[in-house]
Amino acid sequence: MARQKQLLTIIGILSIGSAICAQSRPNILFIFTDDHCEQALSAYDPTRMSTPNMDRIANEGMKFKRCYVTNSICGPSRAVIQTGLYSHLNGFFRNGNRFNGDQRTFPKMLQQAGYQTAVVGKWHLSSTPVGYDHYDVLVGQGPYYNPPMITRGFDGEPVTLPNTGYTTDVITDKTLRWLKTSRDPNKPFMLMYQHKAPHRDWKPGPKYLNWLDDVTIPEPATLFDDYSGRTQSAALQAMEIKTHMNARDLKLEPRGNLNQEQWTHWNAAYEKKNKAYLARQKSMTEKEIIQWKYQRYVKDYLRCVKSVDDGIGRVLDYLDETGLAENTVVIYSSDQGWYLGEHGWFDKRWMYEESLKTPLLVRWPGVIKGGSVRDEIVSNLDFAQTFLSLANVKVPEDMQGRSLEQLFRGINPDNWRQVFYYHYYENPGGHNVARHYGVTDGRYKLIRFYQLENEDLDDWELFDLEKDPEELNSVYGHPEYEKIQRRKMNQLIRLRDRFQVPETDPVFERRIRYR
Ligand code: CA
């Protein structure tokens, strides 16, 4: 009897302990989009649109000016975030790969540490999410309207269920529903609220079909880039607004699974706009047609972002209304950056700035000082370690990033990274961007393109971002940059060694020579 009492006391102490622990560890809300660049987020760049709710996270928290991705493409970026490892170690190199959910991931570790974990929206890793108490995810890319979504059925097995509505709103509604009805108040949560938007083919929601109709969006200075200052790869890609955007992208041939009511709204908006264009098209110059395509494309992209921003506003409001905001770290990011017409392009993939960078905003009331801005090179490689450290979980030593927690706390950490390693593998593949890797310190960037359409390349580019921020003219091999080039080459060798990058391309088994 006495022993039983003793045991009950111990259990009592343990459960009080765990309740205190649960309270002191913050909730984590990870808001993630697909292909959203800083050029369309007003906290970074207010010239094209206003994103008041994303800006709220920046104004009440911290903005990172240099968050780089390790491999600028959708699935691989997500795999890096799950594991805290580069593609060559997590095994997800390119879209179309299947994520190995048996490996160590941060949600599994948070779940084991007593967090309630959930992912709602775009998953895009092919395999069923592992490490989540709840998942409700799009099938692959998912459509912009009426998305079927996969969730755990009553038997524990994945089941695909239909949904009606605009996908961005469906994902927001489901996120709010989980917070309202499924959240366990006795546990901290880690919720991944992940949008499909603004991924291609940029289908706006019903509310914004005509938004921006009467405005002209500014053109980037490099919209008519002729690629003459770089190696052949830039000219051989297939992502030009001029050539590679199809009629569906441009809403000249709208397709998709809209229902009758949605189609009526859609058709009323686009039919009129398209008629005006088609009537003028024959008398337009090639330049004018590119400019028209640019406006059509960018406006649809911004319209998609606008609905995401509205959704974020609804979720932030809910956190405020319930008092959850106080102990919740809110993170906003995207799987990579994107070209809004820079170099004449749409899409991502390159180690050039627009796609190498991704937005990163973090709000943590009482810890992060509102309106903070950081210049350090941070990365999606750091996210897993950051989440673990926020949850007081011991970070495995072989994860390859670094926790951002000290930066959140306004501390200047010792020996923060000065150089960053990048590696892109998806070739042959969509948009024909050569396989490449490189190193950057934010001022000087060295890139080697090594494979294009099954042909070996040995093309090097070096950029001085202070003198040439748009990366139009490579200075590789220029005598005045000899020392810098040598230094970058050595850094590249050092980083490849540190991150255990195989000397042989792990996918095609092609020998990669350092020089
Ligand atoms: Ca993406």
PDB file of N, CA and C in Angstrom, residues 103-160:
ATOM      1  N   GLN A 103      13.954   7.488 -42.233  1.00  0.00           N
ATOM      2  CA  GLN A 103      15.124   8.164 -41.676  1.00  0.00           C
ATOM      3  C   GLN A 103      14.731   9.136 -40.552  1.00  0.00           C
ATOM      4  N   ARG A 104      15.731   9.641 -39.873  1.00  0.00           N
ATOM      5  CA  ARG A 104      15.503  10.558 -38.763  1.00  0.00           C
ATOM      6  C   ARG A 104      14.959  11.895 -39.289  1.00  0.00           C
ATOM      7  N   THR A 105      13.858  12.356 -38.703  1.00  0.00           N
ATOM      8  CA  THR A 105      13.309  13.658 -39.100  1.00  0.00           C
ATOM      9  C   THR A 105      12.969  14.456 -37.846  1.00  0.00           C
ATOM     10  N   PHE A 106      12.895  15.773 -38.000  1.00  0.00           N
ATOM     11  CA  PHE A 106      12.611  16.581 -36.807  1.00  0.00           C
ATOM     12  C   PHE A 106      11.198  16.370 -36.256  1.00  0.00           C
ATOM     13  N   PRO A 107      10.137  16.183 -37.111  1.00  0.00           N
ATOM     14  CA  PRO A 107       8.816  15.956 -36.501  1.00  0.00           C
ATOM     15  C   PRO A 107       8.762  14.687 -35.656  1.00  0.00           C
ATOM     16  N   LYS A 108       9.453  13.631 -36.108  1.00  0.00           N
ATOM     17  CA  LYS A 108       9.492  12.408 -35.285  1.00  0.00           C
ATOM     18  C   LYS A 108      10.098  12.701 -33.923  1.00  0.00           C
ATOM     19  N   MET A 109      11.181  13.472 -33.936  1.00  0.00           N
ATOM     20  CA  MET A 109      11.878  13.755 -32.674  1.00  0.00           C
ATOM     21  C   MET A 109      11.026  14.641 -31.765  1.00  0.00           C
ATOM     22  N   LEU A 110      10.290  15.588 -32.375  1.00  0.00           N
ATOM     23  CA  LEU A 110       9.422  16.443 -31.550  1.00  0.00           C
ATOM     24  C   LEU A 110       8.275  15.615 -30.967  1.00  0.00           C
ATOM     25  N   GLN A 111       7.757  14.710 -31.785  1.00  0.00           N
ATOM     26  CA  GLN A 111       6.663  13.853 -31.322  1.00  0.00           C
ATOM     27  C   GLN A 111       7.129  13.022 -30.125  1.00  0.00           C
ATOM     28  N   GLN A 112       8.327  12.467 -30.239  1.00  0.00           N
ATOM     29  CA  GLN A 112       8.877  11.661 -29.141  1.00  0.00           C
ATOM     30  C   GLN A 112       9.103  12.507 -27.889  1.00  0.00           C
ATOM     31  N   ALA A 113       9.352  13.810 -28.119  1.00  0.00           N
ATOM     32  CA  ALA A 113       9.617  14.692 -26.978  1.00  0.00           C
ATOM     33  C   ALA A 113       8.321  15.283 -26.405  1.00  0.00           C
ATOM     34  N   GLY A 114       7.181  14.789 -26.865  1.00  0.00           N
ATOM     35  CA  GLY A 114       5.918  15.217 -26.266  1.00  0.00           C
ATOM     36  C   GLY A 114       5.184  16.311 -27.002  1.00  0.00           C
ATOM     37  N   TYR A 115       5.641  16.653 -28.182  1.00  0.00           N
ATOM     38  CA  TYR A 115       4.907  17.632 -28.992  1.00  0.00           C
ATOM     39  C   TYR A 115       3.781  16.935 -29.749  1.00  0.00           C
ATOM     40  N   GLN A 116       2.685  17.672 -29.937  1.00  0.00           N
ATOM     41  CA  GLN A 116       1.639  17.220 -30.844  1.00  0.00           C
ATOM     42  C   GLN A 116       2.010  17.769 -32.226  1.00  0.00           C
ATOM     43  N   THR A 117       2.086  16.905 -33.204  1.00  0.00           N
ATOM     44  CA  THR A 117       2.609  17.335 -34.510  1.00  0.00           C
ATOM     45  C   THR A 117       1.556  17.181 -35.607  1.00  0.00           C
ATOM     46  N   ALA A 118       1.519  18.143 -36.520  1.00  0.00           N
ATOM     47  CA  ALA A 118       0.533  18.084 -37.602  1.00  0.00           C
ATOM     48  C   ALA A 118       1.081  18.762 -38.846  1.00  0.00           C
ATOM     49  N   VAL A 119       0.658  18.270 -40.009  1.00  0.00           N
ATOM     50  CA  VAL A 119       0.996  18.931 -41.277  1.00  0.00           C
ATOM     51  C   VAL A 119      -0.277  19.018 -42.120  1.00  0.00           C
ATOM     52  N   VAL A 120      -0.570  20.221 -42.586  1.00  0.00           N
ATOM     53  CA  VAL A 120      -1.773  20.452 -43.382  1.00  0.00           C
ATOM     54  C   VAL A 120      -1.371  21.180 -44.661  1.00  0.00           C
ATOM     55  N   GLY A 121      -1.761  20.636 -45.823  1.00  0.00           N
ATOM     56  CA  GLY A 121      -1.514  21.327 -47.077  1.00  0.00           C
ATOM     57  C   GLY A 121      -0.554  20.571 -47.971  1.00  0.00           C
ATOM     58  N   LYS A 122       0.406  21.295 -48.537  1.00  0.00           N
ATOM     59  CA  LYS A 122       1.289  20.653 -49.502  1.00  0.00           C
ATOM     60  C   LYS A 122       2.414  19.882 -48.813  1.00  0.00           C
ATOM     61  N   TRP A 123       2.599  18.664 -49.210  1.00  0.00           N
ATOM     62  CA  TRP A 123       3.626  17.799 -48.637  1.00  0.00           C
ATOM     63  C   TRP A 123       4.700  17.534 -49.687  1.00  0.00           C
ATOM     64  N   HIS A 124       4.264  16.984 -50.830  1.00  0.00           N
ATOM     65  CA  HIS A 124       5.097  16.875 -52.016  1.00  0.00           C
ATOM     66  C   HIS A 124       6.368  16.052 -51.847  1.00  0.00           C
ATOM     67  N   LEU A 125       6.306  15.046 -50.964  1.00  0.00           N
ATOM     68  CA  LEU A 125       7.476  14.180 -50.807  1.00  0.00           C
ATOM     69  C   LEU A 125       7.143  12.740 -51.202  1.00  0.00           C
ATOM     70  N   SER A 126       5.982  12.550 -51.837  1.00  0.00           N
ATOM     71  CA  SER A 126       5.526  11.244 -52.355  1.00  0.00           C
ATOM     72  C   SER A 126       5.135  10.244 -51.268  1.00  0.00           C
ATOM     73  N   SER A 127       6.003  10.045 -50.301  1.00  0.00           N
ATOM     74  CA  SER A 127       5.671   9.051 -49.275  1.00  0.00           C
ATOM     75  C   SER A 127       4.676   9.636 -48.274  1.00  0.00           C
ATOM     76  N   THR A 128       4.024   8.760 -47.506  1.00  0.00           N
ATOM     77  CA  THR A 128       3.071   9.203 -46.482  1.00  0.00           C
ATOM     78  C   THR A 128       3.842   9.889 -45.347  1.00  0.00           C
ATOM     79  N   PRO A 129       3.330  11.029 -44.852  1.00  0.00           N
ATOM     80  CA  PRO A 129       4.042  11.708 -43.756  1.00  0.00           C
ATOM     81  C   PRO A 129       4.223  10.803 -42.534  1.00  0.00           C
ATOM     82  N   VAL A 130       5.427  10.788 -42.002  1.00  0.00           N
ATOM     83  CA  VAL A 130       5.722  10.004 -40.799  1.00  0.00           C
ATOM     84  C   VAL A 130       6.158  10.981 -39.697  1.00  0.00           C
ATOM     85  N   GLY A 131       5.694  10.742 -38.483  1.00  0.00           N
ATOM     86  CA  GLY A 131       6.083  11.621 -37.377  1.00  0.00           C
ATOM     87  C   GLY A 131       5.024  12.665 -37.064  1.00  0.00           C
ATOM     88  N   TYR A 132       3.830  12.478 -37.641  1.00  0.00           N
ATOM     89  CA  TYR A 132       2.759  13.455 -37.429  1.00  0.00           C
ATOM     90  C   TYR A 132       1.540  12.789 -36.790  1.00  0.00           C
ATOM     91  N   ASP A 133       1.029  13.427 -35.728  1.00  0.00           N
ATOM     92  CA  ASP A 133      -0.209  12.946 -35.124  1.00  0.00           C
ATOM     93  C   ASP A 133      -1.368  13.132 -36.089  1.00  0.00           C
ATOM     94  N   HIS A 134      -1.242  14.160 -36.929  1.00  0.00           N
ATOM     95  CA  HIS A 134      -2.305  14.429 -37.901  1.00  0.00           C
ATOM     96  C   HIS A 134      -1.671  14.883 -39.207  1.00  0.00           C
ATOM     97  N   TYR A 135      -2.167  14.354 -40.308  1.00  0.00           N
ATOM     98  CA  TYR A 135      -1.759  14.901 -41.604  1.00  0.00           C
ATOM     99  C   TYR A 135      -2.978  14.997 -42.507  1.00  0.00           C
ATOM    100  N   ASP A 136      -2.998  16.016 -43.343  1.00  0.00           N
ATOM    101  CA  ASP A 136      -4.082  16.208 -44.304  1.00  0.00           C
ATOM    102  C   ASP A 136      -3.431  16.954 -45.461  1.00  0.00           C
ATOM    103  N   VAL A 137      -2.978  16.191 -46.448  1.00  0.00           N
ATOM    104  CA  VAL A 137      -2.065  16.768 -47.431  1.00  0.00           C
ATOM    105  C   VAL A 137      -2.545  16.573 -48.865  1.00  0.00           C
ATOM    106  N   LEU A 138      -2.116  17.492 -49.726  1.00  0.00           N
ATOM    107  CA  LEU A 138      -2.470  17.421 -51.140  1.00  0.00           C
ATOM    108  C   LEU A 138      -1.854  16.174 -51.772  1.00  0.00           C
ATOM    109  N   VAL A 139      -2.493  15.713 -52.833  1.00  0.00           N
ATOM    110  CA  VAL A 139      -1.931  14.614 -53.613  1.00  0.00           C
ATOM    111  C   VAL A 139      -0.905  15.231 -54.567  1.00  0.00           C
ATOM    112  N   GLY A 140       0.364  14.951 -54.379  1.00  0.00           N
ATOM    113  CA  GLY A 140       1.418  15.532 -55.228  1.00  0.00           C
ATOM    114  C   GLY A 140       1.363  17.049 -55.196  1.00  0.00           C
ATOM    115  N   GLN A 141       1.398  17.666 -56.376  1.00  0.00           N
ATOM    116  CA  GLN A 141       1.333  19.129 -56.470  1.00  0.00           C
ATOM    117  C   GLN A 141      -0.023  19.654 -56.004  1.00  0.00           C
ATOM    118  N   GLY A 142      -1.076  18.902 -56.305  1.00  0.00           N
ATOM    119  CA  GLY A 142      -2.434  19.350 -55.996  1.00  0.00           C
ATOM    120  C   GLY A 142      -2.884  20.460 -56.933  1.00  0.00           C
ATOM    121  N   PRO A 143      -4.196  20.500 -57.223  1.00  0.00           N
ATOM    122  CA  PRO A 143      -4.743  21.555 -58.082  1.00  0.00           C
ATOM    123  C   PRO A 143      -5.069  22.817 -57.279  1.00  0.00           C
ATOM    124  N   TYR A 144      -5.346  23.928 -57.985  1.00  0.00           N
ATOM    125  CA  TYR A 144      -5.696  25.180 -57.304  1.00  0.00           C
ATOM    126  C   TYR A 144      -7.147  25.227 -56.820  1.00  0.00           C
ATOM    127  N   TYR A 145      -7.969  24.350 -57.405  1.00  0.00           N
ATOM    128  CA  TYR A 145      -9.378  24.313 -56.978  1.00  0.00           C
ATOM    129  C   TYR A 145      -9.771  22.874 -56.656  1.00  0.00           C
ATOM    130  N   ASN A 146     -10.635  22.716 -55.661  1.00  0.00           N
ATOM    131  CA  ASN A 146     -11.265  21.433 -55.312  1.00  0.00           C
ATOM    132  C   ASN A 146     -10.249  20.290 -55.159  1.00  0.00           C
ATOM    133  N   PRO A 147      -9.300  20.445 -54.246  1.00  0.00           N
ATOM    134  CA  PRO A 147      -8.215  19.457 -54.157  1.00  0.00           C
ATOM    135  C   PRO A 147      -8.601  18.185 -53.397  1.00  0.00           C
ATOM    136  N   PRO A 148      -8.355  17.015 -53.970  1.00  0.00           N
ATOM    137  CA  PRO A 148      -8.424  15.802 -53.151  1.00  0.00           C
ATOM    138  C   PRO A 148      -7.255  15.849 -52.160  1.00  0.00           C
ATOM    139  N   MET A 149      -7.484  15.402 -50.929  1.00  0.00           N
ATOM    140  CA  MET A 149      -6.395  15.426 -49.943  1.00  0.00           C
ATOM    141  C   MET A 149      -6.325  14.100 -49.188  1.00  0.00           C
ATOM    142  N   ILE A 150      -5.102  13.770 -48.785  1.00  0.00           N
ATOM    143  CA  ILE A 150      -4.859  12.474 -48.130  1.00  0.00           C
ATOM    144  C   ILE A 150      -4.750  12.676 -46.622  1.00  0.00           C
ATOM    145  N   THR A 151      -5.524  11.888 -45.899  1.00  0.00           N
ATOM    146  CA  THR A 151      -5.441  11.966 -44.438  1.00  0.00           C
ATOM    147  C   THR A 151      -5.439  10.546 -43.876  1.00  0.00           C
ATOM    148  N   ARG A 152      -5.275  10.423 -42.573  1.00  0.00           N
ATOM    149  CA  ARG A 152      -5.257   9.098 -41.958  1.00  0.00           C
ATOM    150  C   ARG A 152      -6.698   8.641 -41.740  1.00  0.00           C
ATOM    151  N   GLY A 153      -7.039   7.495 -42.292  1.00  0.00           N
ATOM    152  CA  GLY A 153      -8.395   6.969 -42.141  1.00  0.00           C
ATOM    153  C   GLY A 153      -8.603   6.331 -40.776  1.00  0.00           C
ATOM    154  N   PHE A 154      -9.828   5.884 -40.530  1.00  0.00           N
ATOM    155  CA  PHE A 154     -10.154   5.275 -39.234  1.00  0.00           C
ATOM    156  C   PHE A 154      -9.314   4.032 -38.967  1.00  0.00           C
ATOM    157  N   ASP A 155      -8.912   3.352 -40.039  1.00  0.00           N
ATOM    158  CA  ASP A 155      -8.103   2.147 -39.859  1.00  0.00           C
ATOM    159  C   ASP A 155      -6.607   2.465 -39.748  1.00  0.00           C
ATOM    160  N   GLY A 156      -6.279   3.769 -39.729  1.00  0.00           N
ATOM    161  CA  GLY A 156      -4.872   4.154 -39.615  1.00  0.00           C
ATOM    162  C   GLY A 156      -4.170   4.255 -40.961  1.00  0.00           C
ATOM    163  N   GLU A 157      -4.837   3.792 -42.009  1.00  0.00           N
ATOM    164  CA  GLU A 157      -4.232   3.825 -43.343  1.00  0.00           C
ATOM    165  C   GLU A 157      -4.599   5.133 -44.046  1.00  0.00           C
ATOM    166  N   PRO A 158      -3.757   5.613 -44.989  1.00  0.00           N
ATOM    167  CA  PRO A 158      -4.077   6.842 -45.711  1.00  0.00           C
ATOM    168  C   PRO A 158      -5.343   6.701 -46.559  1.00  0.00           C
ATOM    169  N   VAL A 159      -6.165   7.734 -46.553  1.00  0.00           N
ATOM    170  CA  VAL A 159      -7.371   7.730 -47.366  1.00  0.00           C
ATOM    171  C   VAL A 159      -7.460   9.078 -48.094  1.00  0.00           C
ATOM    172  N   THR A 160      -7.864   9.059 -49.365  1.00  0.00           N
ATOM    173  CA  THR A 160      -7.969  10.295 -50.145  1.00  0.00           C
ATOM    174  C   THR A 160      -9.422  10.755 -50.166  1.00  0.00           C
TER     175      THR A 160
END
